Structures are given as structure tokens and as C-alpha cells.
mmCIF file of C-alpha atoms in Angstrom:
data_model
loop_
_atom_site.group_PDB
_atom_site.id
_atom_site.type_symbol
_atom_site.label_atom_id
_atom_site.label_comp_id
_atom_site.label_asym_id
_atom_site.label_seq_id
_atom_site.Cartn_x
_atom_site.Cartn_y
_atom_site.Cartn_z
ATOM 1 C CA MET A 260 -28.651 3.845 22.247
ATOM 2 C CA GLY A 261 -30.158 0.549 23.402
ATOM 3 C CA THR A 262 -29.052 -2.338 25.553
ATOM 4 C CA PHE A 263 -27.052 -5.076 23.866
ATOM 5 C CA SER A 264 -28.601 -7.873 25.926
ATOM 6 C CA SER A 265 -30.333 -8.566 29.217
ATOM 7 C CA PHE A 266 -28.241 -11.755 29.407
ATOM 8 C CA GLU A 267 -24.615 -11.884 30.417
ATOM 9 C CA ILE A 268 -22.305 -11.652 27.441
ATOM 10 C CA GLY A 269 -18.645 -12.139 26.710
ATOM 11 C CA ILE A 270 -16.893 -10.032 24.099
ATOM 12 C CA ASP A 271 -13.376 -10.089 22.725
ATOM 13 C CA ILE A 272 -11.821 -7.708 20.228
ATOM 14 C CA GLU A 273 -8.362 -8.293 18.795
ATOM 15 C CA GLU A 274 -6.394 -6.360 16.221
ATOM 16 C CA VAL A 275 -5.327 -8.712 13.443
ATOM 17 C CA LYS A 276 -1.590 -8.391 13.162
ATOM 18 C CA HIS A 277 1.166 -10.701 12.085
ATOM 19 C CA LEU A 278 2.330 -13.235 14.652
ATOM 20 C CA ASN A 279 3.923 -16.637 14.770
ATOM 21 C CA ILE A 280 0.913 -18.959 14.534
ATOM 22 C CA ASP A 281 2.947 -21.770 16.075
ATOM 23 C CA ILE A 282 1.833 -20.447 19.478
ATOM 24 C CA ALA A 283 -1.547 -21.976 18.643
ATOM 25 C CA GLU A 284 -0.102 -25.417 19.368
ATOM 26 C CA ASN A 285 -0.013 -24.492 23.076
ATOM 27 C CA PHE A 286 -3.471 -22.905 23.283
ATOM 28 C CA PHE A 287 -5.691 -24.514 20.641
ATOM 29 C CA SER A 288 -7.191 -27.983 20.799
ATOM 30 C CA ALA A 289 -5.591 -30.620 18.585
ATOM 31 C CA TYR A 290 -8.556 -30.293 16.192
ATOM 32 C CA GLU A 291 -8.215 -26.495 15.933
ATOM 33 C CA TYR A 292 -4.465 -26.696 15.467
ATOM 34 C CA ARG A 293 -4.744 -29.331 12.721
ATOM 35 C CA THR A 294 -7.376 -27.206 11.006
ATOM 36 C CA LEU A 295 -5.144 -24.140 11.231
ATOM 37 C CA LEU A 296 -2.190 -25.972 9.670
ATOM 38 C CA SER A 297 -4.370 -27.391 6.886
ATOM 39 C CA LEU A 298 -5.342 -23.918 5.650
ATOM 40 C CA GLU A 299 -3.561 -21.934 2.974
ATOM 41 C CA ASN A 300 -1.021 -19.533 4.469
ATOM 42 C CA THR A 301 -3.168 -16.546 3.493
ATOM 43 C CA LYS A 302 -6.092 -17.865 5.597
ATOM 44 C CA GLN A 303 -4.206 -19.014 8.670
ATOM 45 C CA LEU A 304 -3.995 -15.632 10.395
ATOM 46 C CA ASP A 305 -7.743 -15.000 10.026
ATOM 47 C CA TYR A 306 -8.545 -18.452 11.385
ATOM 48 C CA PHE A 307 -6.135 -17.951 14.296
ATOM 49 C CA TYR A 308 -7.893 -14.736 15.360
ATOM 50 C CA ASP A 309 -11.334 -16.252 14.790
ATOM 51 C CA ILE A 310 -10.529 -19.051 17.232
ATOM 52 C CA TRP A 311 -8.640 -16.824 19.672
ATOM 53 C CA THR A 312 -11.487 -14.292 19.997
ATOM 54 C CA LEU A 313 -14.077 -17.072 20.338
ATOM 55 C CA LYS A 314 -12.107 -18.648 23.182
ATOM 56 C CA GLU A 315 -11.609 -15.296 24.911
ATOM 57 C CA CYS A 316 -15.252 -14.196 24.664
ATOM 58 C CA TYR A 317 -16.382 -17.588 25.990
ATOM 59 C CA LEU A 318 -14.067 -17.388 29.019
ATOM 60 C CA LYS A 319 -15.158 -13.802 29.651
ATOM 61 C CA LEU A 320 -18.799 -14.910 29.701
ATOM 62 C CA LEU A 321 -17.915 -17.617 32.223
ATOM 63 C CA GLY A 322 -15.855 -15.156 34.253
ATOM 64 C CA THR A 323 -13.089 -17.712 34.769
ATOM 65 C CA GLY A 324 -10.295 -15.873 33.034
ATOM 66 C CA LEU A 325 -7.552 -18.149 31.836
ATOM 67 C CA SER A 326 -8.007 -20.621 34.702
ATOM 68 C CA ALA A 327 -9.581 -23.018 32.187
ATOM 69 C CA PRO A 328 -6.994 -24.311 29.713
ATOM 70 C CA LEU A 329 -7.699 -22.896 26.245
ATOM 71 C CA ASN A 330 -7.159 -26.313 24.684
ATOM 72 C CA SER A 331 -9.762 -28.028 26.911
ATOM 73 C CA PHE A 332 -12.577 -26.999 24.547
ATOM 74 C CA TYR A 333 -12.817 -26.215 20.879
ATOM 75 C CA PHE A 334 -14.878 -24.542 18.213
ATOM 76 C CA ASN A 335 -16.195 -25.937 14.988
ATOM 77 C CA PHE A 336 -17.704 -23.388 12.631
ATOM 78 C CA ASP A 337 -18.611 -22.323 9.136
ATOM 79 C CA GLU A 338 -20.017 -19.080 7.709
ATOM 80 C CA LYS A 339 -23.386 -19.516 9.471
ATOM 81 C CA ASN A 340 -22.859 -21.586 12.605
ATOM 82 C CA ILE A 341 -20.394 -21.606 15.464
ATOM 83 C CA ALA A 342 -20.443 -24.653 17.725
ATOM 84 C CA LEU A 343 -18.657 -24.875 21.074
ATOM 85 C CA ILE A 344 -17.507 -28.397 21.873
ATOM 86 C CA ASN A 345 -17.039 -28.668 25.630
ATOM 87 C CA ASN A 346 -18.226 -31.581 27.748
ATOM 88 C CA ASP A 347 -17.869 -29.567 30.966
ATOM 89 C CA ILE A 348 -20.711 -27.112 30.283
ATOM 90 C CA ASP A 349 -24.393 -27.924 30.237
ATOM 91 C CA LYS A 350 -25.950 -24.669 29.053
ATOM 92 C CA LYS A 351 -26.566 -23.677 25.464
ATOM 93 C CA LEU A 352 -24.425 -20.775 24.338
ATOM 94 C CA TYR A 353 -24.527 -18.801 21.127
ATOM 95 C CA PHE A 354 -21.726 -17.037 19.313
ATOM 96 C CA LYS A 355 -21.461 -14.328 16.694
ATOM 97 C CA GLN A 356 -18.477 -12.832 14.934
ATOM 98 C CA TYR A 357 -18.323 -9.417 13.333
ATOM 99 C CA PRO A 358 -15.910 -8.224 10.695
ATOM 100 C CA PHE A 359 -14.664 -4.769 11.540
ATOM 101 C CA SER A 360 -11.783 -3.072 9.762
ATOM 102 C CA LYS A 361 -8.557 -4.789 10.862
ATOM 103 C CA TYR A 362 -10.137 -6.337 13.961
ATOM 104 C CA LYS A 363 -11.802 -9.622 14.853
ATOM 105 C CA ILE A 364 -14.770 -9.326 17.203
ATOM 106 C CA SER A 365 -16.506 -12.301 18.825
ATOM 107 C CA VAL A 366 -19.504 -12.255 21.153
ATOM 108 C CA CYS A 367 -20.942 -15.042 23.322
ATOM 109 C CA SER A 368 -24.344 -15.150 25.052
ATOM 110 C CA GLU A 369 -27.032 -17.474 26.370
ATOM 111 C CA ASN A 370 -29.427 -15.553 24.125
ATOM 112 C CA ASN A 371 -29.373 -16.122 20.371
ATOM 113 C CA TYR A 372 -30.226 -12.529 19.505
ATOM 114 C CA PHE A 373 -27.350 -10.554 18.100
ATOM 115 C CA PRO A 374 -27.459 -7.348 16.084
ATOM 116 C CA GLU A 375 -26.785 -7.872 12.388
ATOM 117 C CA LYS A 376 -23.950 -5.375 12.412
ATOM 118 C CA ILE A 377 -22.001 -3.188 14.771
ATOM 119 C CA ILE A 378 -21.209 0.476 14.448
ATOM 120 C CA GLU A 379 -18.295 2.493 15.707
ATOM 121 C CA ILE A 380 -19.038 5.314 18.140
ATOM 122 C CA SER A 381 -16.726 7.764 19.832
ATOM 123 C CA ILE A 382 -16.316 8.096 23.582
ATOM 124 C CA GLN A 383 -18.218 11.387 23.363
ATOM 125 C CA ASP A 384 -21.283 9.500 22.048
ATOM 126 C CA ILE A 385 -21.555 7.388 25.220
ATOM 127 C CA THR A 386 -23.978 8.641 27.842
ATOM 128 C CA PHE A 387 -24.082 7.421 31.417
#
């Protein structure tokens, strides 16, 4: 078992389950919320969790918790690139998302090296 990164990282994992996506209006930027509403209903839940996990992993990397308003920055992304739009940060950050069963997983780092895939291990496989 190797090290994930020598750089600080932020990770968020959320189980994708039905929710009222209208809560996004309070937490997403206007751009993200408009994008969410423009999607077909079948794609809205995936997009919601994509954005939510990106925001959470970013704040975890910063170590600020929810002291920064979630709508004060936004993400623009496609299948290959994820861009953070935030005028308050001057360092380059990289993001990666992993599909995993019924979960959304997002990772943030100052290093652009991410494993191609993740694997599930049990608690018994972890050594200290």
C-alpha cells in the first residue's frame, strides 16, 4: 500500500441518494444552479453530487470548513477537465472525480498526479 500524495489533499465521498435539488439554490453559485436546472431531470442528481463533492473536497483541502460560503466560488467542468473559479485563491489546484458504485468521490490537490482508479479495501487491510 503506497502513499496517495506528499501534498495536502481534500477528499469528499457522498452516497448518491434522492434529495430535493432546490437546496442547491442556497449553496451553489448562480452559474452552477442555472446549469443544474438546465439539465434533464435524469442528470440533475449526478450533477448535484458532482458539484457538492467538489466543493467539499476543496474546503477540506483549505481546512476552512464551511466558513467560506459555498456559493462564493464555482466549478466549470467536462469529462476531462475540472476548473475552480475563485478570485480569492492564488495557487493552482487540481481535481479528480472517481465513479464508485452509488457514490461520488472528489479529490483536490496542489499536485496533478492522481491514480487512474480507486479500489475498495476493508478495514482489516489497513496497516498502521
